[in-house]
Coordinates of C-alpha atoms and ligand atoms in Angstrom, one line a residue:
M1 CA 25.2 188.8 -32.0
A2 CA 25.3 189.3 -35.6
T3 CA 22.5 191.1 -37.3
T4 CA 23.6 190.8 -40.8
D5 CA 21.1 190.4 -43.6
A6 CA 22.9 187.6 -45.0
A7 CA 19.9 185.9 -46.6
T8 CA 20.1 185.4 -50.4
M9 CA 17.6 183.2 -52.4
E10 CA 20.5 180.9 -53.2
K11 CA 21.3 180.3 -49.6
I12 CA 17.6 179.8 -48.5
V13 CA 17.1 177.1 -51.3
A14 CA 20.4 175.4 -50.2
L15 CA 19.5 175.2 -46.6
C16 CA 16.0 174.1 -47.5
K17 CA 17.6 171.2 -49.4
R18 CA 20.3 170.5 -47.1
R19 CA 18.1 170.1 -44.1
G20 CA 15.0 168.6 -45.8
F21 CA 12.7 171.6 -45.8
I22 CA 11.8 171.8 -49.5
F23 CA 12.8 169.8 -52.5
Q24 CA 12.4 170.1 -56.1
S25 CA 9.2 168.0 -57.1
S26 CA 9.8 164.8 -59.2
E27 CA 13.4 165.3 -58.7
I28 CA 14.6 161.8 -59.9
Y29 CA 13.0 162.8 -63.3
G30 CA 14.8 165.9 -63.5
G31 CA 12.1 168.0 -61.7
L32 CA 8.9 169.6 -62.8
A33 CA 9.5 173.4 -63.5
S34 CA 8.6 175.5 -60.3
T35 CA 6.9 172.9 -58.4
Y36 CA 8.2 171.9 -55.0
D37 CA 7.7 169.2 -52.4
Y38 CA 7.9 170.0 -48.5
G39 CA 9.9 167.5 -46.5
H40 CA 9.5 166.9 -42.8
Y41 CA 10.8 170.3 -41.5
G42 CA 9.0 172.1 -44.3
V43 CA 5.8 170.6 -43.5
L44 CA 6.1 171.5 -39.7
L45 CA 7.3 175.0 -40.5
K46 CA 4.2 175.5 -43.0
S47 CA 1.6 173.9 -40.8
N48 CA 2.9 176.2 -37.9
V49 CA 2.4 179.1 -40.1
K50 CA -1.2 178.0 -41.1
A51 CA -1.9 177.1 -37.4
E52 CA -0.9 180.7 -36.5
W53 CA -3.1 182.1 -39.0
W54 CA -6.2 179.9 -37.9
R55 CA -5.3 180.9 -34.3
A56 CA -5.3 184.6 -35.1
V57 CA -8.3 184.8 -37.4
V58 CA -10.8 182.2 -36.0
Q59 CA -9.7 181.1 -32.3
E60 CA -8.9 184.6 -31.1
R61 CA -12.0 186.2 -32.6
D62 CA -15.7 185.8 -32.3
D63 CA -16.7 186.9 -35.9
V64 CA -15.0 184.5 -38.3
V65 CA -15.9 180.9 -39.0
A66 CA -13.9 178.1 -40.9
L67 CA -14.7 176.5 -44.3
D68 CA -12.9 173.9 -46.4
A69 CA -14.6 173.7 -49.9
A70 CA -13.7 171.6 -52.7
I71 CA -10.9 172.4 -55.1
L72 CA -13.1 171.4 -58.1
M73 CA -16.2 173.8 -58.5
H74 CA -19.0 173.8 -60.6
P75 CA -17.8 175.7 -63.9
M76 CA -20.4 178.2 -63.7
T77 CA -18.5 179.5 -60.6
W78 CA -15.8 180.8 -62.8
E79 CA -18.2 182.3 -65.4
A80 CA -19.7 184.3 -62.5
S81 CA -16.5 185.4 -60.8
G82 CA -15.2 186.7 -64.0
H83 CA -12.1 184.3 -64.0
L84 CA -13.0 182.7 -67.4
E85 CA -13.2 185.9 -69.1
G86 CA -10.6 188.1 -67.2
F87 CA -8.2 186.0 -65.2
T88 CA -5.5 186.6 -67.6
D89 CA -2.1 188.1 -67.7
P90 CA -0.5 189.7 -70.7
L91 CA 2.0 187.2 -72.4
V92 CA 4.7 188.4 -74.8
Q93 CA 7.1 186.2 -76.4
C94 CA 10.7 186.9 -77.6
L95 CA 10.9 186.8 -81.4
G96 CA 14.6 186.9 -81.4
K97 CA 17.0 184.0 -80.5
C98 CA 15.7 182.7 -77.1
K99 CA 12.0 182.5 -77.6
R100 CA 11.2 183.0 -73.9
R101 CA 7.9 184.1 -72.6
W102 CA 7.4 187.0 -70.3
R103 CA 4.6 189.0 -68.4
E104 CA 4.4 192.4 -70.1
D105 CA 3.2 194.0 -66.9
H106 CA 6.3 192.8 -65.0
L107 CA 8.6 194.1 -67.9
R108 CA 6.6 197.2 -68.0
D109 CA 7.2 197.6 -64.1
A110 CA 10.9 197.4 -64.7
K111 CA 10.9 199.7 -67.7
P112 CA 8.0 202.2 -67.5
E113 CA 8.9 204.2 -70.7
G114 CA 10.0 203.2 -74.2
E115 CA 10.1 200.0 -76.2
L116 CA 10.3 196.7 -74.4
R117 CA 12.9 194.1 -75.4
C118 CA 13.5 190.6 -74.3
P119 CA 15.5 190.7 -71.1
E120 CA 17.4 187.6 -71.8
C121 CA 18.7 188.2 -75.4
G122 CA 17.5 191.6 -76.4
G123 CA 15.3 190.4 -78.9
E124 CA 12.1 191.9 -80.3
L125 CA 9.0 190.9 -78.4
S126 CA 5.5 189.9 -79.8
P127 CA 2.5 192.0 -79.2
P128 CA 0.8 191.0 -75.8
R129 CA -2.0 188.5 -75.8
N130 CA -4.2 187.6 -72.9
F131 CA -3.4 184.3 -71.4
N132 CA -5.8 182.7 -69.0
L133 CA -4.1 181.3 -65.9
M134 CA -6.8 178.6 -65.1
F135 CA -5.7 174.9 -65.5
E136 CA -8.4 173.0 -67.2
T137 CA -9.3 169.2 -66.7
H138 CA -12.1 167.0 -67.4
M139 CA -14.4 165.4 -65.1
G140 CA -15.6 161.9 -65.8
P141 CA -14.4 159.4 -68.5
V142 CA -15.4 161.4 -71.5
Q143 CA -13.5 164.5 -72.5
E144 CA -16.3 166.5 -74.0
E145 CA -17.2 170.2 -73.9
G146 CA -19.7 169.7 -71.0
S147 CA -17.1 167.8 -68.8
R148 CA -14.7 170.6 -68.6
V149 CA -13.9 171.9 -65.0
Y150 CA -11.1 173.9 -63.6
L151 CA -8.6 173.7 -60.7
R152 CA -9.6 176.8 -58.6
P153 CA -7.2 179.7 -59.1
E154 CA -8.1 181.0 -55.7
T155 CA -10.1 179.7 -52.6
A156 CA -12.3 182.7 -52.3
Q157 CA -15.0 181.6 -54.7
G158 CA -15.6 178.3 -52.6
I159 CA -16.4 180.9 -49.8
F160 CA -18.8 183.0 -51.8
V161 CA -20.8 180.0 -53.1
N162 CA -21.1 178.8 -49.4
F163 CA -22.3 182.3 -48.3
K164 CA -26.1 181.1 -47.8
N165 CA -25.0 177.8 -46.2
V166 CA -22.8 179.5 -43.4
L167 CA -25.1 182.4 -42.8
Q168 CA -27.9 179.8 -42.1
F169 CA -25.8 177.6 -39.7
S170 CA -23.4 179.7 -38.2
R171 CA -25.6 182.1 -36.4
K172 CA -23.5 185.0 -37.4
R173 CA -24.6 188.3 -39.0
P174 CA -22.6 191.0 -40.8
P175 CA -20.0 191.9 -39.9
F176 CA -18.7 188.3 -40.0
G177 CA -16.1 186.4 -41.9
I178 CA -15.5 182.9 -43.5
A179 CA -12.0 181.8 -43.5
Q180 CA -10.4 179.0 -45.6
V181 CA -6.9 177.5 -46.2
G182 CA -6.3 175.3 -49.4
K183 CA -4.3 174.7 -52.6
S184 CA -5.0 177.0 -55.5
F185 CA -3.5 176.6 -59.1
R186 CA -2.5 179.1 -61.6
N187 CA -0.7 178.5 -64.8
E188 CA 1.9 181.3 -64.3
I189 CA 3.7 182.4 -67.3
T190 CA 6.9 183.2 -65.4
P191 CA 7.0 181.2 -62.0
Q192 CA 10.0 182.2 -60.2
N193 CA 11.9 182.9 -57.0
F194 CA 11.6 179.4 -55.4
I195 CA 8.3 178.9 -53.6
F196 CA 7.3 182.8 -54.1
R197 CA 5.5 182.1 -57.2
T198 CA 4.7 178.6 -58.2
R199 CA 1.8 177.0 -60.3
E200 CA 0.5 175.1 -57.3
F201 CA 0.3 177.0 -53.9
E202 CA -1.6 177.3 -50.8
Q203 CA -3.6 180.3 -49.9
M204 CA -5.0 181.6 -46.6
E205 CA -8.1 183.6 -47.4
I206 CA -10.9 185.4 -45.5
E207 CA -13.9 186.8 -47.0
F208 CA -15.3 189.2 -44.3
F209 CA -19.0 190.5 -45.0
V210 CA -20.0 193.7 -43.8
P211 CA -22.9 196.3 -44.0
P212 CA -22.0 198.3 -47.2
A213 CA -21.6 201.7 -45.4
D214 CA -18.8 200.1 -43.0
A215 CA -16.6 198.6 -45.6
G216 CA -14.0 201.3 -45.4
H217 CA -13.6 200.9 -41.6
W218 CA -13.2 197.1 -42.1
H219 CA -10.8 197.5 -44.7
E220 CA -8.5 199.6 -42.4
H221 CA -9.1 197.2 -39.5
W222 CA -7.8 194.2 -41.6
L223 CA -4.8 196.2 -43.1
N224 CA -3.9 196.6 -39.3
E225 CA -4.6 193.2 -38.1
R226 CA -2.7 191.5 -40.7
M227 CA 0.3 193.7 -40.5
R228 CA 0.4 193.0 -36.7
W229 CA 0.2 189.2 -37.4
Y230 CA 3.3 189.3 -39.4
T231 CA 5.3 191.5 -36.9
E232 CA 4.2 189.6 -34.0
L233 CA 5.5 186.5 -35.5
G234 CA 8.8 188.1 -35.9
L235 CA 9.0 189.8 -39.3
R236 CA 11.1 192.9 -39.0
P237 CA 8.7 196.0 -39.4
D238 CA 11.2 197.7 -41.6
H239 CA 11.2 194.9 -44.0
L240 CA 7.3 195.3 -44.2
K241 CA 5.2 197.9 -45.9
L242 CA 1.7 198.6 -47.0
R243 CA 1.2 199.6 -50.8
P244 CA -2.1 200.8 -51.9
H245 CA -2.9 199.8 -55.5
D246 CA -3.2 202.7 -58.1
A247 CA -6.3 202.9 -59.7
D248 CA -5.2 201.4 -63.1
E249 CA -3.8 198.3 -61.2
L250 CA -7.2 197.3 -59.4
S251 CA -9.0 194.2 -60.3
H252 CA -12.3 194.3 -62.0
Y253 CA -14.0 193.6 -58.5
S254 CA -12.2 196.0 -56.3
S255 CA -12.7 199.4 -55.0
A256 CA -9.6 199.6 -53.0
T257 CA -6.6 197.0 -52.6
S258 CA -3.6 197.5 -50.6
D259 CA -0.7 194.9 -50.5
I260 CA 1.4 194.0 -47.7
E261 CA 4.9 193.7 -49.1
Y262 CA 8.0 192.2 -47.8
E263 CA 11.4 193.0 -48.7
F264 CA 12.5 189.6 -50.1
P265 CA 16.2 189.1 -51.5
M266 CA 15.0 189.9 -55.0
G267 CA 13.3 193.0 -53.8
W268 CA 9.9 194.3 -52.4
S269 CA 7.2 191.9 -53.4
E270 CA 3.6 191.1 -52.4
L271 CA 3.1 188.9 -49.5
E272 CA -0.7 189.3 -49.1
G273 CA -3.3 191.4 -50.9
I274 CA -6.3 193.0 -48.8
A275 CA -9.2 194.1 -51.1
N276 CA -12.4 195.8 -50.7
R277 CA -14.4 193.7 -53.3
G278 CA -17.8 195.6 -52.6
D279 CA -20.8 193.5 -53.5
F280 CA -19.4 192.1 -56.7
D281 CA -19.1 188.4 -55.8
L282 CA -22.2 187.8 -54.2
T283 CA -24.2 189.8 -56.8
Q284 CA -22.6 188.0 -59.6
H285 CA -23.2 184.5 -57.9
A286 CA -26.9 185.4 -57.2
K287 CA -27.3 186.4 -60.7
F288 CA -25.8 183.1 -62.3
S289 CA -27.2 180.8 -59.5
R290 CA -30.7 182.5 -59.3
E291 CA -30.2 182.1 -55.4
K292 CA -30.8 185.3 -53.2
L293 CA -27.4 185.9 -51.7
E294 CA -28.2 188.6 -49.1
Y295 CA -28.6 189.3 -45.6
V296 CA -32.0 189.9 -44.1
D297 CA -32.3 191.3 -40.5
S298 CA -35.0 189.1 -38.8
G299 CA -35.8 192.0 -36.6
S300 CA -36.0 195.0 -38.8
G301 CA -36.4 193.4 -42.0
E302 CA -33.7 195.2 -43.5
R303 CA -32.1 193.5 -46.5
Y304 CA -28.8 194.1 -48.2
V305 CA -26.0 192.5 -50.2
P306 CA -23.0 192.7 -47.7
H307 CA -19.9 194.2 -49.1
V308 CA -16.7 192.1 -48.8
I309 CA -13.3 192.7 -47.2
E310 CA -10.7 190.0 -48.4
P311 CA -7.3 189.6 -46.8
S312 CA -5.8 186.9 -49.0
A313 CA -2.4 185.5 -48.1
G314 CA -0.1 182.9 -49.5
A315 CA 1.0 180.2 -47.0
D316 CA 4.1 179.5 -49.1
R317 CA 5.1 183.0 -49.6
A318 CA 4.5 183.5 -45.9
T319 CA 6.7 180.6 -45.0
L320 CA 9.4 181.9 -47.3
A321 CA 9.3 185.3 -45.8
F322 CA 9.6 183.9 -42.3
M323 CA 12.5 181.7 -43.4
V324 CA 14.4 184.8 -45.2
D325 CA 13.8 187.0 -42.1
A326 CA 15.0 184.5 -39.7
Y327 CA 18.1 183.5 -41.7
D328 CA 21.4 184.7 -40.0
E329 CA 25.1 183.7 -40.1
E330 CA 27.5 184.7 -37.4
Q331 CA 30.9 183.7 -36.1
V332 CA 31.0 181.7 -32.9
E333 CA 34.2 180.8 -31.3
G334 CA 36.0 181.1 -34.6
R335 CA 33.5 179.1 -36.5
E336 CA 30.5 180.2 -38.7
R337 CA 27.2 179.1 -37.8
V338 CA 24.0 179.4 -39.7
V339 CA 20.9 179.8 -37.7
L340 CA 17.2 180.3 -38.3
R341 CA 15.9 182.8 -35.7
L342 CA 12.3 181.7 -36.2
H343 CA 9.5 182.8 -33.8
P344 CA 9.6 179.7 -31.3
R345 CA 5.9 179.1 -32.1
L346 CA 6.9 178.8 -36.0
A347 CA 10.0 176.6 -35.3
P348 CA 9.4 173.1 -36.6
V349 CA 10.9 171.6 -33.5
K350 CA 10.9 173.5 -30.1
V351 CA 13.4 171.5 -28.3
A352 CA 16.2 169.0 -28.9
V353 CA 17.4 166.8 -26.2
L354 CA 21.2 165.8 -26.7
P355 CA 23.4 163.5 -24.4
L356 CA 26.9 165.0 -24.3
V357 CA 28.4 161.5 -24.7
N358 CA 26.9 158.3 -25.9
K359 CA 27.8 156.2 -22.8
D360 CA 27.4 156.3 -18.9
G361 CA 23.7 156.2 -19.0
Q362 CA 23.5 159.5 -20.7
P363 CA 21.5 158.5 -23.9
E364 CA 18.9 156.5 -21.7
R365 CA 18.6 159.7 -19.4
A366 CA 18.1 161.9 -22.4
R367 CA 15.7 159.8 -23.9
E368 CA 13.4 159.7 -20.8
I369 CA 13.6 163.6 -20.8
Y370 CA 12.7 163.7 -24.6
Q371 CA 9.7 161.3 -24.0
D372 CA 8.5 163.6 -21.4
L373 CA 9.0 166.7 -23.4
R374 CA 7.5 165.5 -26.5
R375 CA 4.1 165.2 -24.9
R376 CA 4.2 168.9 -24.5
M377 CA 5.7 170.0 -27.5
P378 CA 7.7 168.9 -30.8
A379 CA 10.9 167.5 -29.7
E380 CA 13.9 165.8 -30.9
Y381 CA 16.2 163.3 -29.6
D382 CA 19.7 163.1 -31.3
T383 CA 22.8 161.2 -30.7
G384 CA 24.5 161.3 -33.9
G385 CA 27.9 162.9 -34.1
S386 CA 29.6 165.5 -32.0
I387 CA 27.6 167.8 -29.7
G388 CA 28.9 170.9 -31.8
K389 CA 27.5 169.1 -35.1
R390 CA 24.2 168.4 -33.6
Y391 CA 23.8 172.0 -32.4
R392 CA 24.6 173.2 -35.8
R393 CA 21.9 171.0 -37.3
Q394 CA 19.4 172.2 -34.7
D395 CA 20.4 175.9 -35.5
E396 CA 19.8 175.4 -39.0
I397 CA 16.3 174.1 -38.6
G398 CA 15.6 176.8 -36.0
T399 CA 15.2 175.0 -33.0
P400 CA 14.9 177.5 -30.1
W401 CA 16.2 175.4 -27.2
G402 CA 18.5 172.6 -26.7
V403 CA 18.9 170.4 -23.5
T404 CA 22.3 168.8 -23.0
V405 CA 22.5 165.8 -20.7
D406 CA 25.9 165.3 -19.1
H407 CA 27.9 163.6 -16.2
Q408 CA 26.4 166.2 -13.7
T409 CA 22.9 165.2 -14.8
M410 CA 23.6 161.8 -13.7
E411 CA 24.8 163.1 -10.2
D412 CA 22.2 165.9 -9.5
G413 CA 19.4 165.8 -12.1
T414 CA 20.3 169.0 -13.6
V415 CA 20.6 169.7 -17.4
T416 CA 22.0 172.5 -19.4
L417 CA 19.4 174.4 -21.3
R418 CA 20.9 176.4 -24.3
D419 CA 19.2 179.3 -26.1
R420 CA 19.5 179.4 -29.9
D421 CA 20.0 183.1 -30.3
S422 CA 21.7 184.3 -27.1
L423 CA 23.7 181.0 -26.8
E424 CA 23.3 181.3 -23.0
Q425 CA 23.5 178.0 -21.2
A426 CA 21.6 177.7 -17.9
R427 CA 21.6 174.8 -15.6
I428 CA 18.1 173.7 -14.8
A429 CA 16.4 170.8 -12.8
M430 CA 15.1 168.0 -15.1
T431 CA 11.8 168.2 -13.2
E432 CA 11.4 172.0 -14.1
L433 CA 12.2 171.7 -17.6
G434 CA 8.8 171.1 -19.2
G435 CA 7.1 174.0 -17.3
E436 CA 10.0 176.3 -18.2
L437 CA 9.9 175.5 -21.9
E438 CA 6.1 175.9 -22.0
R439 CA 6.5 179.2 -20.3
R440 CA 9.0 180.4 -22.8
L441 CA 6.9 179.2 -25.7
A442 CA 3.8 181.2 -24.5
A443 CA 5.9 184.4 -23.8
P444 CA 5.9 187.2 -26.3
W445 CA 8.9 187.0 -28.6
R446 CA 11.0 189.6 -30.3
S447 CA 13.4 189.1 -33.1
P448 CA 16.9 189.0 -32.0
K449 CA 17.6 190.8 -35.4
L450 CA 15.9 193.8 -34.0
A451 CA 18.6 195.6 -32.1
Ligands
ATP1 P1 1.0 188.4 -57.9 O1 0.7 189.8 -58.4 O2 2.3 188.1 -57.2 O3 0.7 187.5 -59.1 P2 -1.7 188.4 -57.1 O4 -2.1 189.9 -56.9 O5 -2.2 187.7 -58.5 O6 -0.2 188.1 -57.0 P3 -3.7 187.5 -55.4 O7 -4.6 187.0 -56.4 O8 -3.9 188.6 -54.6 O9 -2.1 187.4 -56.0 O10 -3.4 186.1 -54.5 C1 -3.3 186.4 -53.0 C2 -2.1 185.9 -52.4 O11 -1.9 184.4 -52.8 C3 -0.8 186.6 -52.9 O12 -0.6 187.7 -52.0 C4 0.1 185.5 -52.6 O13 0.7 185.5 -51.2 C5 -0.5 184.3 -53.0 N1 0.0 183.8 -54.3 C6 -0.8 184.2 -55.6 N2 -0.2 183.7 -56.5 C7 0.8 182.9 -56.0 C8 1.8 182.0 -56.7 N3 1.8 181.8 -58.0 N4 2.6 181.3 -55.9 C9 2.6 181.5 -54.7 N5 1.8 182.2 -53.9 C10 0.9 182.8 -54.7

């Protein structure tokens, strides 16, 4: 089996378009820069990523509850959080021919010493100016000063402003967390690399509230938990690393942050940030709202403002990483096949049911099998084109199992069950198929790219 690292961003973008995972947004109008629309398989894949996140952080734990806060929030939120003042990137513009805009910090990362020049045309660059990344809009019919609101640039603040509500109704006490998945918006200066950095994206965030003295321990806990999540879902450990932030990189609120980085085709880049935010957010919101945001122990009377550990991941970035990691090419019987070796739990479709020929009762039998299977798991029934062509399509969308109905099925009720990665074909009774696939789906899985 090939274990090449064949993935390039161009190949991933092409596959996404070819198989209907992700399209350029508003394509018929020429597209809108760096915004993307998810098609059928993309929606299924990304919702599986989010479902696995919910499973790991809420379903399989006793100490995290869910929240879904509105995207539009009271504008004071952003004053309190520091975003109005400080959520900026240093923007420089080319003063030469091309006039392109760049993030100075990114240019500086690539060239730590000496004078910076425009990477496009070599022109001189303007002095940096701070550019606020929040999208503004107006609420109500009149565009006046008091009607200005912002599209949230992170989901985190929706959690902090609900701290009191959740504490009251969830019957939790620190250490406990609140988890949320939702859209965030940032007017990025240089969105790039497909869905890696876009202006509209989905985040999966947890704010985990702890007694102040325990913050270090819980930071460590979440670093380990989140690394485990990515590797259990199939990312190769040698393509993942933890990178602690240097002191000069830390955000205004953070006493320690480590990024989980993945080796994307364009190099090591952030997948998730895990920050120790101290009591910054609750203290700020208490100050601005004049609400007490603290924990009071009903037994001892002890009161404190909890410290916060924040694992903050991007659903789109994670989806991209899973696709990149799964992408493979190999020669099978003299033909090249492209295959997404996705973890079966992430695969958009778990099983494809294919009649070998379109006659002799095979399509009808295959359809019966499909109707039984799809009650158990996402399944597809496909009669279009040669069997080889249909399997190539399923390989490219990462379907882990294929069931072929052939003339023998009509005689003895058995089908062939094909494995996407090993290409092994086993003969199995139709009646055992559902149970066998459920067993395989629940079993631990190891990426075949790991030798
Ligand atoms: P970067 O340094 O890449 O701009 P960040 O440090 O500003 O990211 P955070 O504020 O820590 O990012 O956001 C948490 C997570 O949200 C990131 O790890 C990433 O997965 C996701 N994310 C942030 N910005 C974007 C974006 N523009 N497009 C897609 N995902 C994003």
